[in-house]
mmCIF file of C-alpha atoms and ligand atoms in Angstrom:
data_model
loop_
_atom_site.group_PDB
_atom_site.id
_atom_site.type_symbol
_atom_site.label_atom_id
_atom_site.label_comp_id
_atom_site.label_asym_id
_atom_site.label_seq_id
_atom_site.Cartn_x
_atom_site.Cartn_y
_atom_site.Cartn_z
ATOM 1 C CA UNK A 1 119.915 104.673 93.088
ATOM 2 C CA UNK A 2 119.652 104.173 96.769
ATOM 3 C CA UNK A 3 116.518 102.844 98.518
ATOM 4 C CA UNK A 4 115.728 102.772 102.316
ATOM 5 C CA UNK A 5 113.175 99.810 102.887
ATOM 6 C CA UNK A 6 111.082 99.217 105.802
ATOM 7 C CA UNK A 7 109.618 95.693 106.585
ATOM 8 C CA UNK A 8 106.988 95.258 109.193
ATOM 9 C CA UNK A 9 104.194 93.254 108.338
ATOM 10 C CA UNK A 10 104.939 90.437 110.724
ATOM 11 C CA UNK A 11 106.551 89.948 113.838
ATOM 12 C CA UNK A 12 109.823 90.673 112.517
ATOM 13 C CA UNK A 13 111.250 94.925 112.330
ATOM 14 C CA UNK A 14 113.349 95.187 108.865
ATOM 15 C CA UNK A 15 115.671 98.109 107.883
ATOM 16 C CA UNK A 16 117.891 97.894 104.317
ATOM 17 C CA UNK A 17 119.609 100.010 102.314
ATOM 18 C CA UNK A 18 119.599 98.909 98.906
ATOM 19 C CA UNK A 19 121.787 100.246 95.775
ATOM 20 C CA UNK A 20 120.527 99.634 92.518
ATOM 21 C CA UNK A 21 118.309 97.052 93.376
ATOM 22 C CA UNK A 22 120.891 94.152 94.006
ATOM 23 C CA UNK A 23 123.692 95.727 96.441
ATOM 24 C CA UNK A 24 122.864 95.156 100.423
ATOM 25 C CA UNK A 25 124.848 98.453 102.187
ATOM 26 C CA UNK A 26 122.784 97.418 105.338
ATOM 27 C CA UNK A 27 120.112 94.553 105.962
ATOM 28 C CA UNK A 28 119.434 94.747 109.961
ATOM 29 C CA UNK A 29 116.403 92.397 111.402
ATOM 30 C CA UNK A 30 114.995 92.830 115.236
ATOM 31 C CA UNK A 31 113.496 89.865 115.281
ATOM 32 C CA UNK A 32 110.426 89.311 118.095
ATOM 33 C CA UNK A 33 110.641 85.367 118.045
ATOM 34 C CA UNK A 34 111.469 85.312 121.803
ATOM 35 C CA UNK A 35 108.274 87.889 122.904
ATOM 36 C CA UNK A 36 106.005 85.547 121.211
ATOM 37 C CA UNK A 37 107.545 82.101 122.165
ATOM 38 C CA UNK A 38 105.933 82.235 125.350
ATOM 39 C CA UNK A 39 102.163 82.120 123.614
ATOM 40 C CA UNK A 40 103.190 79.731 121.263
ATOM 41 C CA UNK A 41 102.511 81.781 118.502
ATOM 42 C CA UNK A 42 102.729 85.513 117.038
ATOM 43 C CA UNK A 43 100.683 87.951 118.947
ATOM 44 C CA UNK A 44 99.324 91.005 116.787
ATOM 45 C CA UNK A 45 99.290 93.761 119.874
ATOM 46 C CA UNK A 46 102.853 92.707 120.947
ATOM 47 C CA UNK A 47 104.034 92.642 117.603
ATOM 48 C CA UNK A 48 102.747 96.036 116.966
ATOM 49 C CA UNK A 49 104.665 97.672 119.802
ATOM 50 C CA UNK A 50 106.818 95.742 119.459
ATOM 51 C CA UNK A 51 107.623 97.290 116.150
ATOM 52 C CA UNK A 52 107.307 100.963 117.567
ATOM 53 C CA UNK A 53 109.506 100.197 120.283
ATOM 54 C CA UNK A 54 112.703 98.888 117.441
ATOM 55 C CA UNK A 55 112.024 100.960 114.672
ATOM 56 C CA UNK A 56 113.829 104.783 115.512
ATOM 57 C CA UNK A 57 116.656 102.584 116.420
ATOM 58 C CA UNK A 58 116.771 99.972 113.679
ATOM 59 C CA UNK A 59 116.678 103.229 110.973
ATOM 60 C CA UNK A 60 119.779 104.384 112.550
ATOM 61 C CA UNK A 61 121.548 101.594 112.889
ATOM 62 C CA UNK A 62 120.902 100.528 109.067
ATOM 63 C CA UNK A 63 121.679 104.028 108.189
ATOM 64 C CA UNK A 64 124.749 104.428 110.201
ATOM 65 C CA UNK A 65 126.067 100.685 108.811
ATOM 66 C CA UNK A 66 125.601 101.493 105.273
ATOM 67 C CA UNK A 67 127.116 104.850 105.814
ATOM 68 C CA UNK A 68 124.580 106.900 103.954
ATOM 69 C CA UNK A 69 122.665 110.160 105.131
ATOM 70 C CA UNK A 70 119.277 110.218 105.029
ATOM 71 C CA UNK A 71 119.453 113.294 102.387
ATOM 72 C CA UNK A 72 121.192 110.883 100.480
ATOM 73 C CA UNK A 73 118.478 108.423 99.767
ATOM 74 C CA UNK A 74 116.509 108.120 96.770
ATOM 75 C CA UNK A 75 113.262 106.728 97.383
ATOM 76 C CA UNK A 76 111.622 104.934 100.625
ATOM 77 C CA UNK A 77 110.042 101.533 99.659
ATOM 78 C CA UNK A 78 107.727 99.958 102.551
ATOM 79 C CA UNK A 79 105.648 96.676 102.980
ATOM 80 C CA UNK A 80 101.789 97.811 102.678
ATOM 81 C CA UNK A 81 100.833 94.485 102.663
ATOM 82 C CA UNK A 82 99.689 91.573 102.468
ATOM 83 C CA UNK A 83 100.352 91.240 107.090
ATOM 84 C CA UNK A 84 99.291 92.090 110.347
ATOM 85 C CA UNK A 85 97.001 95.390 110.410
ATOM 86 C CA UNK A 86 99.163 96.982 113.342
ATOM 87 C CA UNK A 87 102.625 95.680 112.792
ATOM 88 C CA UNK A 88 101.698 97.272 109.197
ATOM 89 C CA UNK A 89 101.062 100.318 109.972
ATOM 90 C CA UNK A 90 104.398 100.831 112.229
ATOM 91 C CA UNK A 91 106.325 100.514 108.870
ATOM 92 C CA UNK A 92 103.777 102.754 106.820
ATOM 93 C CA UNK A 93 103.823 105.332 109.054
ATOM 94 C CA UNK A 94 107.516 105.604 109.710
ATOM 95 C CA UNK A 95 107.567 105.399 105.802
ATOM 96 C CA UNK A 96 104.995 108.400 105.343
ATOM 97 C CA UNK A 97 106.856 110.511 107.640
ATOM 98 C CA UNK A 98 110.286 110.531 106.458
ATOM 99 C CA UNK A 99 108.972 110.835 102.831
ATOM 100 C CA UNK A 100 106.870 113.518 104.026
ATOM 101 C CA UNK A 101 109.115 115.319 106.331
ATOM 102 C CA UNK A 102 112.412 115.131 103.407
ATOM 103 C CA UNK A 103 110.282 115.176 100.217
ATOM 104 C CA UNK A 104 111.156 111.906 99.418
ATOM 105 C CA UNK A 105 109.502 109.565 96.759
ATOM 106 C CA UNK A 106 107.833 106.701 98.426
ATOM 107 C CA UNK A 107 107.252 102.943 96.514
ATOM 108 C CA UNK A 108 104.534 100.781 98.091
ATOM 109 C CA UNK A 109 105.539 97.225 98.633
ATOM 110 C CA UNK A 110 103.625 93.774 97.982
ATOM 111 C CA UNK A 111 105.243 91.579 100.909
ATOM 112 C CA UNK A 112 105.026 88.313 98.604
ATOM 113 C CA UNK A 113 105.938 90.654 95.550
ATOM 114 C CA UNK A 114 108.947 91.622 97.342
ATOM 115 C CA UNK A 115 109.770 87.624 98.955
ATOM 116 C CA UNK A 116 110.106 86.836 94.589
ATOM 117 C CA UNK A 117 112.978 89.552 95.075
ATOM 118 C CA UNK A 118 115.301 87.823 96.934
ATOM 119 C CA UNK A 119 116.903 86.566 93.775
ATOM 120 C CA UNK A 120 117.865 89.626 92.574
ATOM 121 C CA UNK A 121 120.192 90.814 95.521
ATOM 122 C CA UNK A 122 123.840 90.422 95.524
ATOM 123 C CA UNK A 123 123.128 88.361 92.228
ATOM 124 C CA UNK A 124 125.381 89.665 88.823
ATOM 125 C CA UNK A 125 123.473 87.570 86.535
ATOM 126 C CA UNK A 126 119.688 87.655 87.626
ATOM 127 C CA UNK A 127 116.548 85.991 86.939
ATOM 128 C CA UNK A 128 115.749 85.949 83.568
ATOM 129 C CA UNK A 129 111.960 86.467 82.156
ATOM 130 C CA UNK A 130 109.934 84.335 82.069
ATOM 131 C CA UNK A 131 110.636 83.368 85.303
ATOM 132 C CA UNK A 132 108.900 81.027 87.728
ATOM 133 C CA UNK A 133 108.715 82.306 91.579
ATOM 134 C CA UNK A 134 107.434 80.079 94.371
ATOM 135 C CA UNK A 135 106.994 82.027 97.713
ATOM 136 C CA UNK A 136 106.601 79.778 100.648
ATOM 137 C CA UNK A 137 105.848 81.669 103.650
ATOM 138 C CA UNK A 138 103.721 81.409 106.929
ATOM 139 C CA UNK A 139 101.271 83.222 105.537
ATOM 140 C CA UNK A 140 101.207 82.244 102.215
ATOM 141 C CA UNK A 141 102.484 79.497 99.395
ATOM 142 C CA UNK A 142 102.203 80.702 95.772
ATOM 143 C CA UNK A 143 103.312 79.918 92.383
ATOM 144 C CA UNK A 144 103.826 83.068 90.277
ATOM 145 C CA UNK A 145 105.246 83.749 86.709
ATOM 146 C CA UNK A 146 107.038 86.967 86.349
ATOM 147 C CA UNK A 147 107.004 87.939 82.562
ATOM 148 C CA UNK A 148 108.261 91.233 83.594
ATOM 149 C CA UNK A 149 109.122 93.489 86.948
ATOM 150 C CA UNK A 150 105.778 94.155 87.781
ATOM 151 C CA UNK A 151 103.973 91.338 85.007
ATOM 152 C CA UNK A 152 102.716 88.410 87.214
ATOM 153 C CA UNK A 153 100.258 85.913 86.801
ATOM 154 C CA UNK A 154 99.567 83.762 89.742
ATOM 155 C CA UNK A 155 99.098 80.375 88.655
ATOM 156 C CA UNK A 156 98.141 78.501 92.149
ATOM 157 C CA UNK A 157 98.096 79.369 95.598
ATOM 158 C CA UNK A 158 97.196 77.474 98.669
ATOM 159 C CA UNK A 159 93.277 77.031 99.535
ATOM 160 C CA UNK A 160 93.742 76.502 103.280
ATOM 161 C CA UNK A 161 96.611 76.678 105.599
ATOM 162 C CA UNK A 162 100.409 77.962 104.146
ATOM 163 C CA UNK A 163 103.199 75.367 104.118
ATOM 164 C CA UNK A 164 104.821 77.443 106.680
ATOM 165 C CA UNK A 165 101.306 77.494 108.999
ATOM 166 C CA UNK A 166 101.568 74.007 108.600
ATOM 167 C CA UNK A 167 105.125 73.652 109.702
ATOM 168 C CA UNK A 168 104.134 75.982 113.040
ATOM 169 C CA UNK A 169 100.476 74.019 113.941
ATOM 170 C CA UNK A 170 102.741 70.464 113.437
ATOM 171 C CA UNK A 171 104.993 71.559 115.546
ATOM 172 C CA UNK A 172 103.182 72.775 117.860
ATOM 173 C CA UNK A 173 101.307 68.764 117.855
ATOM 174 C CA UNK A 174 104.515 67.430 117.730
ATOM 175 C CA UNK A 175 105.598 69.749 121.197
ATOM 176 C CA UNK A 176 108.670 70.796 119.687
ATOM 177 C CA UNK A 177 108.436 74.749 119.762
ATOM 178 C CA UNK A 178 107.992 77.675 117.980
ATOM 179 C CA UNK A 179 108.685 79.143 115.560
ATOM 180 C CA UNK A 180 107.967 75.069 114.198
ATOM 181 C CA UNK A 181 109.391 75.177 110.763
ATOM 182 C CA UNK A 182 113.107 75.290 112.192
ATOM 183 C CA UNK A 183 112.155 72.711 114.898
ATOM 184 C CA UNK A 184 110.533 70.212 112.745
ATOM 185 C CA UNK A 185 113.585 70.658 109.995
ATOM 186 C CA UNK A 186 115.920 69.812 113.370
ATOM 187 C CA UNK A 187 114.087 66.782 114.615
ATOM 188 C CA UNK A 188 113.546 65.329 110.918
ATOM 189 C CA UNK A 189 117.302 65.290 110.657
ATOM 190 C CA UNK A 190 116.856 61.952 113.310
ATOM 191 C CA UNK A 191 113.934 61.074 111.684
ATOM 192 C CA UNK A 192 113.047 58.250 109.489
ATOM 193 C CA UNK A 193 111.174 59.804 106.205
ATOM 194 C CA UNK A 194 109.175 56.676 105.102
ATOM 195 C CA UNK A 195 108.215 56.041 108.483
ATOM 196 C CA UNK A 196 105.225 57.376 108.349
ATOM 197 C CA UNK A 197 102.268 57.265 105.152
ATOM 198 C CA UNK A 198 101.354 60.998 104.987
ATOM 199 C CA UNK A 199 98.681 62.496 101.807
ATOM 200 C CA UNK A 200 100.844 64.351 99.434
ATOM 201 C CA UNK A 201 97.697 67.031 98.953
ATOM 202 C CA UNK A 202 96.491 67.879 95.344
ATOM 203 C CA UNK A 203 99.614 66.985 93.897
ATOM 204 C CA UNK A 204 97.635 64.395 91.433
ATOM 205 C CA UNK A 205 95.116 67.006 90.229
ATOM 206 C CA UNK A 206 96.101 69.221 87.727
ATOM 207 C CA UNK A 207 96.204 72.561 88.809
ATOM 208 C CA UNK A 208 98.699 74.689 90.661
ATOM 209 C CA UNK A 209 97.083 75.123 94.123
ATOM 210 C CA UNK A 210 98.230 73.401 97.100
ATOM 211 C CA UNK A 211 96.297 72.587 100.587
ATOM 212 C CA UNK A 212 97.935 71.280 103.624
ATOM 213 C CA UNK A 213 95.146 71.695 106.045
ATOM 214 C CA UNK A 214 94.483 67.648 105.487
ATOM 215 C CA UNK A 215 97.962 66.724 106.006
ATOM 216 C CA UNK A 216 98.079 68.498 108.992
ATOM 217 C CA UNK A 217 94.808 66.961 110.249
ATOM 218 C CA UNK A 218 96.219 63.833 109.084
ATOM 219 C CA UNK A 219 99.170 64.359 111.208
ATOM 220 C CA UNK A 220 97.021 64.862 114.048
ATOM 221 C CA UNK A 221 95.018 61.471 113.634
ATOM 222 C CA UNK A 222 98.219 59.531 113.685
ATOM 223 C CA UNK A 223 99.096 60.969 117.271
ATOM 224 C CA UNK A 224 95.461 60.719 118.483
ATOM 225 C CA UNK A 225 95.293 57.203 117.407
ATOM 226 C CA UNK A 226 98.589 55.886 117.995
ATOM 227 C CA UNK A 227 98.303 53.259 120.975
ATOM 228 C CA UNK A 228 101.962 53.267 121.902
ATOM 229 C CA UNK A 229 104.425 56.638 121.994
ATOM 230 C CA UNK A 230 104.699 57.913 118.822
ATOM 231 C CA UNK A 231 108.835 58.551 117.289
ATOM 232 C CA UNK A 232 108.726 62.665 116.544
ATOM 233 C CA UNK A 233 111.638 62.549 114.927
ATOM 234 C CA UNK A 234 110.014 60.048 112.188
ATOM 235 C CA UNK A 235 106.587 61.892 112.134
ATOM 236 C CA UNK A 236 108.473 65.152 112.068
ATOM 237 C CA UNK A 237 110.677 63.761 108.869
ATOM 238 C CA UNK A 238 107.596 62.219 107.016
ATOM 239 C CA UNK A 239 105.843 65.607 107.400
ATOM 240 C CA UNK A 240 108.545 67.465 106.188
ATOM 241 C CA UNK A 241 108.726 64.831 103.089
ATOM 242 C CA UNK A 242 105.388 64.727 102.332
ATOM 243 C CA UNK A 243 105.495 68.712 102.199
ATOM 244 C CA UNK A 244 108.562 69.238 100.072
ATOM 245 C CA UNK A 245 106.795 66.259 98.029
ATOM 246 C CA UNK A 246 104.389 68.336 96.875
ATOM 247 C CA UNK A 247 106.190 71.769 96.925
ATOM 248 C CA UNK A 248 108.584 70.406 94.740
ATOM 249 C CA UNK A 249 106.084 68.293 92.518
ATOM 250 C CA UNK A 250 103.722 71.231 92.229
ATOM 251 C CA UNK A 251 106.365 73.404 90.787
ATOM 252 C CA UNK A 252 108.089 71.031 88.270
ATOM 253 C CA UNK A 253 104.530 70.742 86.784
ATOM 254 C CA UNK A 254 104.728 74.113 85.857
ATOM 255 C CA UNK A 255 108.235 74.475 85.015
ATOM 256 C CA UNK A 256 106.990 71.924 82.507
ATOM 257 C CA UNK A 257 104.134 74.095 81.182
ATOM 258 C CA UNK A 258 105.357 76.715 81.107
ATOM 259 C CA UNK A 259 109.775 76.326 80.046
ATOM 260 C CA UNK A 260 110.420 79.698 82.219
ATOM 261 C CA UNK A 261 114.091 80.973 82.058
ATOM 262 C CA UNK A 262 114.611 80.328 85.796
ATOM 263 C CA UNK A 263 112.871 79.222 89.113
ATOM 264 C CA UNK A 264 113.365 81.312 91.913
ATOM 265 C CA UNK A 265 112.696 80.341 95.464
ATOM 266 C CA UNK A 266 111.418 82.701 98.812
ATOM 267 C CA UNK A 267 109.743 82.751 101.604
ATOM 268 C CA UNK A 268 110.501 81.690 105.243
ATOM 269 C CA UNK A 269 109.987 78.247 104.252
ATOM 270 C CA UNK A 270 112.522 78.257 101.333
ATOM 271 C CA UNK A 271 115.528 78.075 104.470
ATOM 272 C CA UNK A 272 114.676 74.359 104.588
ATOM 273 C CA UNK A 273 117.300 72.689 103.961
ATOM 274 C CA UNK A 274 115.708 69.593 102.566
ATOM 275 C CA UNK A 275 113.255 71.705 100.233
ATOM 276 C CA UNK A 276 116.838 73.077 98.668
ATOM 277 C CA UNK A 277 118.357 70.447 98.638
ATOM 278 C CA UNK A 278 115.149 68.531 96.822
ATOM 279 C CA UNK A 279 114.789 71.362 93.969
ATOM 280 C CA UNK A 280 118.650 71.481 93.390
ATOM 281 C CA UNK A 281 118.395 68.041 92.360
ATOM 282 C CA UNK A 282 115.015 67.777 90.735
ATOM 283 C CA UNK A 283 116.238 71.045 88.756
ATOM 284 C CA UNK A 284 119.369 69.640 88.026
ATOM 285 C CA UNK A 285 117.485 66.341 86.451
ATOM 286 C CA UNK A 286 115.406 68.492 84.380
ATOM 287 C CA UNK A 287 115.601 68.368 80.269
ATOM 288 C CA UNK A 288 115.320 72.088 79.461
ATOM 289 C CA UNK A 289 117.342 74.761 81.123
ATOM 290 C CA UNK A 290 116.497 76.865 83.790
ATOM 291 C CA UNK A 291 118.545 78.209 86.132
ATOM 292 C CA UNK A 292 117.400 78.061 89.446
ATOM 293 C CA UNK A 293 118.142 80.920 92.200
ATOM 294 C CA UNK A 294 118.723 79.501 95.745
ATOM 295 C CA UNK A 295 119.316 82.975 98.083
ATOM 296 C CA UNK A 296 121.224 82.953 100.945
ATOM 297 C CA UNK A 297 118.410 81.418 103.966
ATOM 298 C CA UNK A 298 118.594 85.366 105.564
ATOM 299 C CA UNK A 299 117.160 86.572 102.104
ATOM 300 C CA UNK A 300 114.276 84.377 102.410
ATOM 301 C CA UNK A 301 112.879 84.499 105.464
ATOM 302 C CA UNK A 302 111.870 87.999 106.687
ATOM 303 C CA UNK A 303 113.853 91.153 105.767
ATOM 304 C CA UNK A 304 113.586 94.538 104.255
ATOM 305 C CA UNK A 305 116.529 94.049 101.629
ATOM 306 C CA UNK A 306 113.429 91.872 99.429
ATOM 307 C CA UNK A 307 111.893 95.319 99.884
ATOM 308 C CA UNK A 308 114.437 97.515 98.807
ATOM 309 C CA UNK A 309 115.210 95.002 95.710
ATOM 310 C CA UNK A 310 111.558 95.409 94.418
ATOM 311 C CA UNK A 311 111.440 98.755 95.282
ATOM 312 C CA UNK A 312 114.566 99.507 93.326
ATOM 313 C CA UNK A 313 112.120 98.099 89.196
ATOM 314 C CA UNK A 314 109.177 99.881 91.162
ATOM 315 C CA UNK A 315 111.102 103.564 91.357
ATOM 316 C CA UNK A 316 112.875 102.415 87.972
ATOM 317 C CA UNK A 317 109.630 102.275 86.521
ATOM 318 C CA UNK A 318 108.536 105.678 88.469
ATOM 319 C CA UNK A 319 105.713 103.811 90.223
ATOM 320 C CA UNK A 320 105.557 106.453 93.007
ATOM 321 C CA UNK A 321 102.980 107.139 95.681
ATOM 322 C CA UNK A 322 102.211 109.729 97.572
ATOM 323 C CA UNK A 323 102.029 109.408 101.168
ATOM 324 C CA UNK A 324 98.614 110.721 101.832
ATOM 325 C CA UNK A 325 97.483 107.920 99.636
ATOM 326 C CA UNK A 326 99.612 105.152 101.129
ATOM 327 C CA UNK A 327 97.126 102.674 102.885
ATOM 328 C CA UNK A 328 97.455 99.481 105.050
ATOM 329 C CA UNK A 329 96.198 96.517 102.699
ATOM 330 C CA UNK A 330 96.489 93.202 105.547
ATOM 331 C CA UNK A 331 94.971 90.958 102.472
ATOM 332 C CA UNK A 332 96.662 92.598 99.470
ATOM 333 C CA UNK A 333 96.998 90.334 96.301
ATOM 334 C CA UNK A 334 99.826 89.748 94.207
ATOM 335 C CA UNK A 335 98.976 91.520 90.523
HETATM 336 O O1 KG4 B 401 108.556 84.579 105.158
HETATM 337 P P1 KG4 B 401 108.525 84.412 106.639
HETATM 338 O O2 KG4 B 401 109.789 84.712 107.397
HETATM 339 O O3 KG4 B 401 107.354 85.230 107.263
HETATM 340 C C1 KG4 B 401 106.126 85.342 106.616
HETATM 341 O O4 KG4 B 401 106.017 86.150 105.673
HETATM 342 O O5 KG4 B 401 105.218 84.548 107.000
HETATM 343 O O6 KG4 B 401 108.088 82.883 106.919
HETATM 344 C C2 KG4 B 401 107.904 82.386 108.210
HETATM 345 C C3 KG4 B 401 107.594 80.908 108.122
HETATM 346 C C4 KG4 B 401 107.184 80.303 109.464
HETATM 347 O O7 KG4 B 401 106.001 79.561 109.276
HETATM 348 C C5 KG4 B 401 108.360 79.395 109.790
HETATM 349 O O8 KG4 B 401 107.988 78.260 110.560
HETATM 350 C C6 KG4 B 401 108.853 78.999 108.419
HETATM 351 O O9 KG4 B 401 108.740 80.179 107.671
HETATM 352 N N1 KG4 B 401 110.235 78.516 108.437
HETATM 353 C C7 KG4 B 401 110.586 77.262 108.084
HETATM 354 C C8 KG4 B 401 111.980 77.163 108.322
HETATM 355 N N2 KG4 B 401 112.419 78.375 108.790
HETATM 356 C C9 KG4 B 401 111.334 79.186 108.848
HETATM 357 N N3 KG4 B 401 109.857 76.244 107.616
HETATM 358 C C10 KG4 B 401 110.498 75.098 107.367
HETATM 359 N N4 KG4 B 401 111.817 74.903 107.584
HETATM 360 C C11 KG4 B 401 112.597 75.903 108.036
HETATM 361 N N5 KG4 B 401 113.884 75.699 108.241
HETATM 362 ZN ZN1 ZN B 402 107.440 86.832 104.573
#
C-alpha cells in the first residue's frame, strides 16, 4: 500500500511516500528555521506562507524521488493536528484537494500520534504491544502506552512548558540561538554537568506528568543573581542533565509499572544525543526485557514519513475520512 503524507503543523513543510507503513520511497523536509531565526522564535503568519509558498514543489519533488505517479497512490494521510492553525491548514487543504480532485481515500493524522511512529519505519522487527512511547517535542512531552495501533492511554503529560519549549526559552537566556535545543546540546558538550544544582521537576511524586516551567525559571534566577559572569557551557550542561534526569526517570517508572514489550522514543527532542545515550544505558541496566527503538535523529524531529507510517494501521484499519469533514484541530488530543 502506498501513502502520500503531508506534514505541516509547524514551521517545518513535510512530503513522504510511504510503502506499507515502514518503507521511506521519499521523505523531503523544507525546513523554515532560517525565516524565523531572525525573531528568535517561530512566527505563525510566516510559517503559514511559508508553507504555501514550498508545498506544490515539495509534492513533486517527493513524488518524482520515490518514482511513483500520483494515480498510483493509495491513500493521502495529513497532520490535522495538534499545531499552528495556519501552517495546518496549508497541509489540510493540499490534502483535501488531491483526495478530492483523484478520488483518493484520505487518513487524518494526530501529529504526536504520528511522532510514536517513527519506530516503525525502515524497522523489520517493530515495536511490540504493549509498548511504551515517549514523545518529546516543542510542543509537547508525553508518556503514552500503545496496546494496539490506534489503543493509547496517556499516562502523563507535561502541565506547563514542553521539554523542547524549555530547551528554546533556555537558550534563548543563555544567548545561544535558535532553534535552542541543538545549541544548548552543542555548548553542554564544554560544559561541566554538576556544575550547576538545577530541580529535577516532579520526578519524586508519583505520577507520570512532568513540568519544566520551574527549572526554567530556576535557570533564570541563577543568571539574574549571579554576581560574576556566569560559564554557559556549565549552565547549558546542568540544564540539559537535569532535563534528561527526569525524562529518563519519569519513563523507567513506568516501564516498571507497566513491563511493556518495548520503549519507543520521538519527538524533536529525542535527537539529543545525551537523552539517547542516557536511555540506551538505563534500558540496557534494566531487569525485564524491552527492547528499546532509537530512530534515526531525521525520524524524530519533524517529517511527514511519521505521517505516512501511522497512516499506513489507520488505512489498514479503513479509518477513512472524507474531505468535506476533514477539520483543523490546533489542540487535538492523543486518544
Ligand atoms: O518534534 P519537533 O521537530 O517539532 C514539534 O513538533 O514541536 O520538535 C522541535 C523541538 C524544538 O523545541 C527543538 O529545540 C528541539 O525539538 N530539539 C532539541 C534538539 N533538536 C531539536 N532539543 C534538544 N536537543 C536537541 N539536539
Ligand atoms: Zn513534532
Amino acid at each position: 500500500m502506498l501513502i502520500l503524507a503531508i506534514e505541516t503543523s509547524c514551521d517545518e513543510t513535510a512530503v513522504a511516500v510511504i510503502k506499507d507503513g515502514k518503507e521511506i520511497l521519499s521523505n523531503l523536509v523544507a525546513s523554515q528555521i532560517d525565516l524565523h531565526k531572525e525573531f528568535g522564535g517561530i512566527v505563525p503568519e510566516v510559517a503559514a506562507r511559508a508553507h504555501t509558498e514550498k508545498m506544490i514543489l515539495l509534492l513533486k519533488k517527493s513524488l518524482s524521488k520515490a518514482e511513483v505517479d500520483l494515480r498510483e497512490i493509495d491513500a493521502i494521510a495529513v497532520t490535522f493536528g495538534p499545531g499552528l492553525v495556519g501552517s495546518l491548514l496549508v497541509g489540510l487543504s493540499t490534502a483535501k484537494a488531491l483526495a478530492y480532485s483523484l478520488d483518493k481515500k484520505l487518513v487524518a493524522i494526530n501529529h504526536i500520534e504520528a511522532h510514536l511512529y517513527a519506530a516503525w519505519l525502515e524497522e523489520n522487527s517493530p515495536p511490540k504491544f504493549p509498548a511504551l512511547g515517549l514523545v518529546v517535542s516543542g510542543g509537547h512531552t508525553e508518556l503514552v502506552l500503545m496496546k494496539d495501533h490506534g489503543k493509547y492511554k496517556l499516562l502523563g503529560a507535561t502541565l506547563d512548558d514542553a521539554a523542547g519549549e524549555a530547551f528554546d526559552k533556555v537558550a534563548k537566556l543563555l544567548d545561544l540561538g535558535y532553534p535552542g535545543g541543538p545549541a544548548i546540546s552543542k555548548a553542554a558538550e564544554k560544559g561541566n554537568p554538576d556544575r550547576f544544582d538545577l530541580p529535577r521537576p516532579m520526578l519524586k511524586q508519583d505520577n507520570f506528568d512532568f513540568s519544566f516551567a520551574g527549572l526554567k525559571t530556576a535557570v533564570l534566577y541563577l543568571i539574574k543573581n549571579s554576581k560574576v559572569d556566569i560559564n554557559k557551557n556549565d549552565l547549558a550542561a546542568s540544564f540539559q542533565k537535569a532535563v534528561v534526569d527526569t525524562l529518563v526517570g519519569k519513563t523507567l517508572k513506568a516501564i516498571k509499572k507497566y513491563q511493556p514489550k518495548s520503549f519507543n522514543l520521538g519527538g524533536g527532542v529525542a535527537a539529543n544525543l545525551e537523552l539517547r545515550k542516557r536511555f540506551v544505558e538505563a534500558i540496557h541496566e534494566l531487569p525485564c526485557a524491552v527492547k528499546f527503538y532509537c530512530p534515526p535523529v531525521e525520524l524524530c524531529t519533524d517529517n511527514a514519513a511519521i505521517v505516512g507510517a501511522n497512516g499506513y494501521f489507520k488505512a489498514k484499519n479503513k479509518e477513512f475520512i472524507n474531505w468535506r469533514d476533514l477539520r483543523v484541530d490546533p489542540v487535538a488530543e492523543i486518544k
